Amino acid sequence: AGDSQQQSWVLMVTAQTPTNIAVIKYWGKRDETLILPVNDSISVTLDPNHLCTTTTVSVSPSFQQDRMWLNGKEISLSGGRFQSCLREIRARACDVEDSKKGVKISKEDWSKLHVHIASYNNFPTAAGLASSAAGFACLVYALGKLMNVKEDESQLSAIARQGSGSACRSLFGGFVKWIMGKEENGSDSLAVQLADEKHWDDLVIVIAVVSSRQKETSSTSGMRETVETSLLLQHRAKEIVPKRILQMEEAIRNRDFASFSQLTCTDSNQFHAVCLDTSPPIFYMNDTSHRIISIAEKWNRSEESPQVAYTFDAGPNAVLIARNRKAATLLIQRLLYYFPPNSDDLDSYIIGDKSLAKDAGINGIQDIEALPPPPEIKDNIPSQKYKGDVSYFICTRPGRGPVLLTDESQALLNSENGLPK
Ligand code: DP6
């Protein structure tokens, strides 16, 4: 980064990173600053075509300070979590040379150069869909590429972890385990891939974005209160999760949906039980969430083997994992039967992989009105419907890990001045 004539260059990298849903939950830290968990966790990476973060990072000698824009709005980078990620990535930066632009940055220069970061979620941040997981994973991945960091994805995951715990699992596609680690400095608390997304590609995922008025307790403060007050969490972390992790790994290895589904549902329910065991108690699920659990449980019980797994994070949204496409069409019929849309605009009610609704015979509002009640409730009292209680559905599947986007048109920053496009 030499004389005044070269001060105008801007170097950039754009990456895309998926979000993930835990099937064995992370809840509780043993170290708040380093973000070290009290137990291992396992997640499924969601298809970035439907849910992902895109981040462009850039460096230029003309930048006066580190700056970041999220969904077009400038946000502060002064928080400890951003600072940890920036510090850790800079510490691992290497020489970079771009002969086309005539740029040469030596390892030592990185501590003096400032970065501009622009990040964009392809899904509404307000929906409560783990935007911090994809966000920090993408930030760390993109900065790692920009600064020619030689570390592998697992080592990068230990940096992303310091942005947000669940972010470490977004450095890989498919099925991912976050190993809690033993070291006090957190160096062995990182993510590893258990299997890639092709290993079990029958699975179909439907997310019900549940309407809610209240602002939920943040994961960070919620889990702090749980650690301080819940004895059930101690039991969960020590006695339950270690065995469950082994069982889940085996279920994934064998594509054993019955075990996978049983473990996923039971772990989600225990996580919410631990929230209820917190003082004062934390409620993340609402009536709609509970109704979705009942629908899934009733259906699973009426079949010879489970057809769907459900799991809920720190909010009321349901993530439903169907064993295959056939089961997913039967699931979407049930969901649309109970939760018809408020308006006629089906196109914005079922998003993501819209072909799933088509396969389920749903092409318009009239097809939803014509849906028969699911057979498993036949002998029961006439079932109620809950129009408007689900905001929309996202149809997706397990997906791949982070990728670089090499096409400059996909960059979020202007290559001339490093400001948002
Ligand atoms: C319920 O990763 O958001 O989604 O580490 O404090 O940033 P921080 O928390 P975060 O917590 C996620 C909790 C969860 C379960 C999970 O993803 O494993």
mmCIF file of N, CA, C and O in Angstrom, residues 190-256:
data_model
loop_
_atom_site.group_PDB
_atom_site.id
_atom_site.type_symbol
_atom_site.label_atom_id
_atom_site.label_comp_id
_atom_site.label_asym_id
_atom_site.label_seq_id
_atom_site.Cartn_x
_atom_site.Cartn_y
_atom_site.Cartn_z
ATOM 1 N N LEU A 190 -15.196 -25.925 17.870
ATOM 2 C CA LEU A 190 -15.364 -25.624 16.446
ATOM 3 C C LEU A 190 -16.314 -26.600 15.768
ATOM 4 O O LEU A 190 -16.726 -27.603 16.357
ATOM 5 N N ALA A 191 -16.660 -26.273 14.521
ATOM 6 C CA ALA A 191 -17.620 -27.091 13.789
ATOM 7 C C ALA A 191 -16.909 -28.078 12.858
ATOM 8 O O ALA A 191 -15.833 -27.772 12.336
ATOM 9 N N VAL A 192 -17.516 -29.239 12.698
ATOM 10 C CA VAL A 192 -17.038 -30.225 11.717
ATOM 11 C C VAL A 192 -18.235 -30.710 10.907
ATOM 12 O O VAL A 192 -19.358 -30.720 11.401
ATOM 13 N N GLN A 193 -17.978 -31.091 9.665
ATOM 14 C CA GLN A 193 -19.077 -31.606 8.843
ATOM 15 C C GLN A 193 -19.265 -33.094 9.130
ATOM 16 O O GLN A 193 -18.300 -33.863 9.114
ATOM 17 N N LEU A 194 -20.502 -33.511 9.387
ATOM 18 C CA LEU A 194 -20.792 -34.932 9.612
ATOM 19 C C LEU A 194 -21.077 -35.626 8.285
ATOM 20 O O LEU A 194 -20.668 -36.758 8.062
ATOM 21 N N ALA A 195 -21.803 -34.933 7.406
ATOM 22 C CA ALA A 195 -22.126 -35.468 6.077
ATOM 23 C C ALA A 195 -22.515 -34.303 5.198
ATOM 24 O O ALA A 195 -23.050 -33.302 5.700
ATOM 25 N N ASP A 196 -22.249 -34.393 3.909
ATOM 26 C CA ASP A 196 -22.622 -33.268 3.051
ATOM 27 C C ASP A 196 -24.103 -33.362 2.659
ATOM 28 O O ASP A 196 -24.798 -34.319 3.014
ATOM 29 N N GLU A 197 -24.572 -32.365 1.912
ATOM 30 C CA GLU A 197 -25.997 -32.251 1.623
ATOM 31 C C GLU A 197 -26.505 -33.348 0.694
ATOM 32 O O GLU A 197 -27.705 -33.595 0.605
ATOM 33 N N LYS A 198 -25.576 -34.014 -0.013
ATOM 34 C CA LYS A 198 -26.010 -35.081 -0.926
ATOM 35 C C LYS A 198 -26.246 -36.403 -0.194
ATOM 36 O O LYS A 198 -26.932 -37.283 -0.700
ATOM 37 N N HIS A 199 -25.673 -36.506 0.992
ATOM 38 C CA HIS A 199 -25.768 -37.749 1.767
ATOM 39 C C HIS A 199 -27.213 -38.166 2.018
ATOM 40 O O HIS A 199 -27.550 -39.352 1.992
ATOM 41 N N TRP A 200 -28.081 -37.182 2.288
ATOM 42 C CA TRP A 200 -29.477 -37.494 2.631
ATOM 43 C C TRP A 200 -30.359 -36.484 1.913
ATOM 44 O O TRP A 200 -30.895 -35.588 2.524
ATOM 45 N N ASP A 201 -30.482 -36.642 0.588
ATOM 46 C CA ASP A 201 -31.154 -35.581 -0.170
ATOM 47 C C ASP A 201 -32.646 -35.824 -0.360
ATOM 48 O O ASP A 201 -33.300 -35.095 -1.092
ATOM 49 N N ASP A 202 -33.195 -36.822 0.351
ATOM 50 C CA ASP A 202 -34.657 -37.015 0.347
ATOM 51 C C ASP A 202 -35.366 -35.958 1.188
ATOM 52 O O ASP A 202 -36.525 -35.644 0.934
ATOM 53 N N LEU A 203 -34.661 -35.461 2.193
ATOM 54 C CA LEU A 203 -35.316 -34.585 3.171
ATOM 55 C C LEU A 203 -35.830 -33.293 2.532
ATOM 56 O O LEU A 203 -35.161 -32.705 1.679
ATOM 57 N N VAL A 204 -37.007 -32.888 2.966
ATOM 58 C CA VAL A 204 -37.610 -31.630 2.506
ATOM 59 C C VAL A 204 -37.965 -30.823 3.751
ATOM 60 O O VAL A 204 -38.427 -31.394 4.746
ATOM 61 N N ILE A 205 -37.692 -29.529 3.711
ATOM 62 C CA ILE A 205 -37.898 -28.693 4.891
ATOM 63 C C ILE A 205 -38.959 -27.629 4.613
ATOM 64 O O ILE A 205 -38.924 -26.965 3.581
ATOM 65 N N VAL A 206 -39.916 -27.526 5.512
ATOM 66 C CA VAL A 206 -40.937 -26.484 5.407
ATOM 67 C C VAL A 206 -40.879 -25.642 6.678
ATOM 68 O O VAL A 206 -40.953 -26.176 7.784
ATOM 69 N N ILE A 207 -40.697 -24.336 6.507
ATOM 70 C CA ILE A 207 -40.658 -23.439 7.665
ATOM 71 C C ILE A 207 -41.966 -22.670 7.715
ATOM 72 O O ILE A 207 -42.376 -22.065 6.729
ATOM 73 N N ALA A 208 -42.641 -22.740 8.851
ATOM 74 C CA ALA A 208 -43.846 -21.938 9.051
ATOM 75 C C ALA A 208 -43.439 -20.689 9.817
ATOM 76 O O ALA A 208 -43.029 -20.781 10.980
ATOM 77 N N VAL A 209 -43.479 -19.551 9.148
ATOM 78 C CA VAL A 209 -43.176 -18.282 9.818
ATOM 79 C C VAL A 209 -44.457 -17.841 10.524
ATOM 80 O O VAL A 209 -45.458 -17.524 9.885
ATOM 81 N N VAL A 210 -44.399 -17.904 11.847
ATOM 82 C CA VAL A 210 -45.594 -17.720 12.666
ATOM 83 C C VAL A 210 -45.716 -16.251 13.060
ATOM 84 O O VAL A 210 -44.750 -15.642 13.522
ATOM 85 N N SER A 211 -46.899 -15.723 12.868
ATOM 86 C CA SER A 211 -47.143 -14.325 13.234
ATOM 87 C C SER A 211 -47.036 -14.188 14.749
ATOM 88 O O SER A 211 -47.553 -15.012 15.492
ATOM 89 N N SER A 212 -46.310 -13.145 15.184
ATOM 90 C CA SER A 212 -46.285 -12.908 16.625
ATOM 91 C C SER A 212 -46.146 -11.430 16.883
ATOM 92 O O SER A 212 -45.483 -10.708 16.140
ATOM 93 N N ARG A 213 -46.772 -10.978 17.912
ATOM 94 C CA ARG A 213 -46.774 -9.554 18.250
ATOM 95 C C ARG A 213 -45.621 -9.239 19.188
ATOM 96 O O ARG A 213 -44.998 -8.212 19.071
ATOM 97 N N GLN A 214 -45.340 -10.184 20.088
ATOM 98 C CA GLN A 214 -44.352 -9.822 21.099
ATOM 99 C C GLN A 214 -42.917 -9.935 20.639
ATOM 100 O O GLN A 214 -42.566 -10.732 19.782
ATOM 101 N N LYS A 215 -42.086 -9.134 21.270
ATOM 102 C CA LYS A 215 -40.652 -9.198 21.049
ATOM 103 C C LYS A 215 -40.125 -10.288 21.981
ATOM 104 O O LYS A 215 -40.345 -10.286 23.178
ATOM 105 N N GLU A 216 -39.413 -11.242 21.380
ATOM 106 C CA GLU A 216 -38.901 -12.344 22.197
ATOM 107 C C GLU A 216 -37.596 -11.974 22.896
ATOM 108 O O GLU A 216 -36.864 -11.104 22.461
ATOM 109 N N THR A 217 -37.329 -12.690 23.993
ATOM 110 C CA THR A 217 -36.044 -12.578 24.684
ATOM 111 C C THR A 217 -34.945 -13.006 23.714
ATOM 112 O O THR A 217 -35.080 -14.040 23.063
ATOM 113 N N SER A 218 -33.854 -12.246 23.621
ATOM 114 C CA SER A 218 -32.779 -12.630 22.713
ATOM 115 C C SER A 218 -32.142 -13.932 23.204
ATOM 116 O O SER A 218 -32.168 -14.232 24.400
ATOM 117 N N SER A 219 -31.589 -14.706 22.260
ATOM 118 C CA SER A 219 -30.924 -15.961 22.626
ATOM 119 C C SER A 219 -29.849 -15.699 23.674
ATOM 120 O O SER A 219 -29.726 -16.438 24.654
ATOM 121 N N THR A 220 -29.079 -14.639 23.428
ATOM 122 C CA THR A 220 -27.939 -14.360 24.302
ATOM 123 C C THR A 220 -28.366 -14.161 25.755
ATOM 124 O O THR A 220 -27.818 -14.801 26.660
ATOM 125 N N SER A 221 -29.356 -13.299 25.981
ATOM 126 C CA SER A 221 -29.754 -13.060 27.376
ATOM 127 C C SER A 221 -30.595 -14.216 27.902
ATOM 128 O O SER A 221 -30.510 -14.564 29.077
ATOM 129 N N GLY A 222 -31.394 -14.839 27.026
ATOM 130 C CA GLY A 222 -32.187 -15.994 27.442
ATOM 131 C C GLY A 222 -31.305 -17.110 27.976
ATOM 132 O O GLY A 222 -31.520 -17.630 29.069
ATOM 133 N N MET A 223 -30.258 -17.437 27.205
ATOM 134 C CA MET A 223 -29.427 -18.561 27.665
ATOM 135 C C MET A 223 -28.603 -18.195 28.898
ATOM 136 O O MET A 223 -28.304 -19.048 29.724
ATOM 137 N N ARG A 224 -28.285 -16.918 29.042
ATOM 138 C CA ARG A 224 -27.576 -16.499 30.258
ATOM 139 C C ARG A 224 -28.457 -16.742 31.485
ATOM 140 O O ARG A 224 -28.015 -17.307 32.485
ATOM 141 N N GLU A 225 -29.729 -16.354 31.373
ATOM 142 C CA GLU A 225 -30.644 -16.552 32.500
ATOM 143 C C GLU A 225 -30.872 -18.035 32.769
ATOM 144 O O GLU A 225 -30.980 -18.460 33.921
ATOM 145 N N THR A 226 -30.911 -18.838 31.701
ATOM 146 C CA THR A 226 -31.083 -20.284 31.894
ATOM 147 C C THR A 226 -29.883 -20.866 32.647
ATOM 148 O O THR A 226 -30.047 -21.643 33.592
ATOM 149 N N VAL A 227 -28.673 -20.472 32.224
ATOM 150 C CA VAL A 227 -27.467 -20.992 32.880
ATOM 151 C C VAL A 227 -27.472 -20.614 34.369
ATOM 152 O O VAL A 227 -27.097 -21.416 35.234
ATOM 153 N N GLU A 228 -27.948 -19.389 34.654
ATOM 154 C CA GLU A 228 -27.925 -18.922 36.042
ATOM 155 C C GLU A 228 -28.983 -19.582 36.917
ATOM 156 O O GLU A 228 -28.808 -19.675 38.129
ATOM 157 N N THR A 229 -30.091 -20.036 36.311
ATOM 158 C CA THR A 229 -31.211 -20.463 37.169
ATOM 159 C C THR A 229 -31.727 -21.886 36.958
ATOM 160 O O THR A 229 -32.453 -22.390 37.816
ATOM 161 N N SER A 230 -31.420 -22.531 35.853
ATOM 162 C CA SER A 230 -32.073 -23.819 35.581
ATOM 163 C C SER A 230 -31.213 -25.030 35.954
ATOM 164 O O SER A 230 -30.125 -25.218 35.410
ATOM 165 N N LEU A 231 -31.739 -25.850 36.847
ATOM 166 C CA LEU A 231 -31.056 -27.108 37.176
ATOM 167 C C LEU A 231 -31.265 -28.122 36.062
ATOM 168 O O LEU A 231 -30.438 -28.996 35.826
ATOM 169 N N LEU A 232 -32.422 -27.993 35.403
ATOM 170 C CA LEU A 232 -32.705 -28.905 34.287
ATOM 171 C C LEU A 232 -31.644 -28.773 33.194
ATOM 172 O O LEU A 232 -31.259 -29.759 32.562
ATOM 173 N N LEU A 233 -31.140 -27.545 32.968
ATOM 174 C CA LEU A 233 -30.102 -27.359 31.949
ATOM 175 C C LEU A 233 -28.831 -28.144 32.317
ATOM 176 O O LEU A 233 -28.199 -28.740 31.445
ATOM 177 N N GLN A 234 -28.475 -28.124 33.607
ATOM 178 C CA GLN A 234 -27.279 -28.858 34.046
ATOM 179 C C GLN A 234 -27.429 -30.337 33.707
ATOM 180 O O GLN A 234 -26.511 -30.968 33.176
ATOM 181 N N HIS A 235 -28.597 -30.871 34.026
ATOM 182 C CA HIS A 235 -28.872 -32.281 33.751
ATOM 183 C C HIS A 235 -28.839 -32.557 32.250
ATOM 184 O O HIS A 235 -28.231 -33.534 31.800
ATOM 185 N N ARG A 236 -29.478 -31.671 31.504
ATOM 186 C CA ARG A 236 -29.489 -31.818 30.033
ATOM 187 C C ARG A 236 -28.069 -31.857 29.476
ATOM 188 O O ARG A 236 -27.715 -32.755 28.717
ATOM 189 N N ALA A 237 -27.261 -30.865 29.875
ATOM 190 C CA ALA A 237 -25.919 -30.734 29.294
ATOM 191 C C ALA A 237 -25.031 -31.916 29.693
ATOM 192 O O ALA A 237 -24.245 -32.406 28.873
ATOM 193 N N LYS A 238 -25.150 -32.345 30.935
ATOM 194 C CA LYS A 238 -24.261 -33.398 31.429
ATOM 195 C C LYS A 238 -24.707 -34.800 31.055
ATOM 196 O O LYS A 238 -23.896 -35.623 30.612
ATOM 197 N N GLU A 239 -25.990 -35.077 31.232
ATOM 198 C CA GLU A 239 -26.464 -36.462 31.099
ATOM 199 C C GLU A 239 -27.168 -36.759 29.772
ATOM 200 O O GLU A 239 -27.057 -37.867 29.260
ATOM 201 N N ILE A 240 -27.937 -35.790 29.273
ATOM 202 C CA ILE A 240 -28.798 -36.087 28.123
ATOM 203 C C ILE A 240 -28.082 -35.862 26.785
ATOM 204 O O ILE A 240 -28.022 -36.769 25.948
ATOM 205 N N VAL A 241 -27.546 -34.675 26.587
ATOM 206 C CA VAL A 241 -27.037 -34.328 25.260
ATOM 207 C C VAL A 241 -25.881 -35.239 24.789
ATOM 208 O O VAL A 241 -25.897 -35.666 23.634
ATOM 209 N N PRO A 242 -24.905 -35.569 25.654
ATOM 210 C CA PRO A 242 -23.808 -36.405 25.143
ATOM 211 C C PRO A 242 -24.291 -37.710 24.487
ATOM 212 O O PRO A 242 -23.811 -38.074 23.410
ATOM 213 N N LYS A 243 -25.267 -38.363 25.087
ATOM 214 C CA LYS A 243 -25.811 -39.607 24.507
ATOM 215 C C LYS A 243 -26.603 -39.304 23.243
ATOM 216 O O LYS A 243 -26.535 -40.029 22.251
ATOM 217 N N ARG A 244 -27.377 -38.219 23.321
ATOM 218 C CA ARG A 244 -28.225 -37.861 22.183
ATOM 219 C C ARG A 244 -27.383 -37.520 20.951
ATOM 220 O O ARG A 244 -27.775 -37.815 19.817
ATOM 221 N N ILE A 245 -26.245 -36.883 21.166
ATOM 222 C CA ILE A 245 -25.359 -36.519 20.054
ATOM 223 C C ILE A 245 -24.916 -37.785 19.325
ATOM 224 O O ILE A 245 -24.965 -37.862 18.081
ATOM 225 N N LEU A 246 -24.534 -38.800 20.077
ATOM 226 C CA LEU A 246 -24.090 -40.060 19.461
ATOM 227 C C LEU A 246 -25.228 -40.712 18.683
ATOM 228 O O LEU A 246 -25.039 -41.196 17.567
ATOM 229 N N GLN A 247 -26.420 -40.692 19.274
ATOM 230 C CA GLN A 247 -27.581 -41.292 18.596
ATOM 231 C C GLN A 247 -27.923 -40.521 17.325
ATOM 232 O O GLN A 247 -28.255 -41.126 16.299
ATOM 233 N N MET A 248 -27.831 -39.202 17.403
ATOM 234 C CA MET A 248 -28.146 -38.381 16.223
ATOM 235 C C MET A 248 -27.116 -38.614 15.122
ATOM 236 O O MET A 248 -27.466 -38.720 13.942
ATOM 237 N N GLU A 249 -25.850 -38.714 15.491
ATOM 238 C CA GLU A 249 -24.823 -38.974 14.482
ATOM 239 C C GLU A 249 -25.093 -40.296 13.771
ATOM 240 O O GLU A 249 -24.933 -40.409 12.554
ATOM 241 N N GLU A 250 -25.510 -41.289 14.547
ATOM 242 C CA GLU A 250 -25.802 -42.597 13.955
ATOM 243 C C GLU A 250 -27.034 -42.531 13.048
ATOM 244 O O GLU A 250 -27.039 -43.094 11.951
ATOM 245 N N ALA A 251 -28.058 -41.802 13.505
ATOM 246 C CA ALA A 251 -29.281 -41.658 12.700
ATOM 247 C C ALA A 251 -28.962 -40.992 11.362
ATOM 248 O O ALA A 251 -29.463 -41.408 10.313
ATOM 249 N N ILE A 252 -28.099 -39.975 11.395
ATOM 250 C CA ILE A 252 -27.729 -39.274 10.157
ATOM 251 C C ILE A 252 -26.905 -40.201 9.270
ATOM 252 O O ILE A 252 -27.166 -40.332 8.071
ATOM 253 N N ARG A 253 -25.932 -40.880 9.879
ATOM 254 C CA ARG A 253 -25.097 -41.814 9.109
ATOM 255 C C ARG A 253 -25.956 -42.837 8.371
ATOM 256 O O ARG A 253 -25.753 -43.119 7.204
ATOM 257 N N ASN A 254 -26.971 -43.387 9.072
ATOM 258 C CA ASN A 254 -27.809 -44.456 8.483
ATOM 259 C C ASN A 254 -29.052 -43.940 7.770
ATOM 260 O O ASN A 254 -29.902 -44.728 7.371
ATOM 261 N N ARG A 255 -29.196 -42.636 7.671
ATOM 262 C CA ARG A 255 -30.420 -42.035 7.116
ATOM 263 C C ARG A 255 -31.665 -42.670 7.736
ATOM 264 O O ARG A 255 -32.617 -43.043 7.055
ATOM 265 N N ASP A 256 -31.596 -42.799 9.048
ATOM 266 C CA ASP A 256 -32.678 -43.437 9.801
ATOM 267 C C ASP A 256 -33.666 -42.355 10.232
ATOM 268 O O ASP A 256 -33.483 -41.706 11.267
#
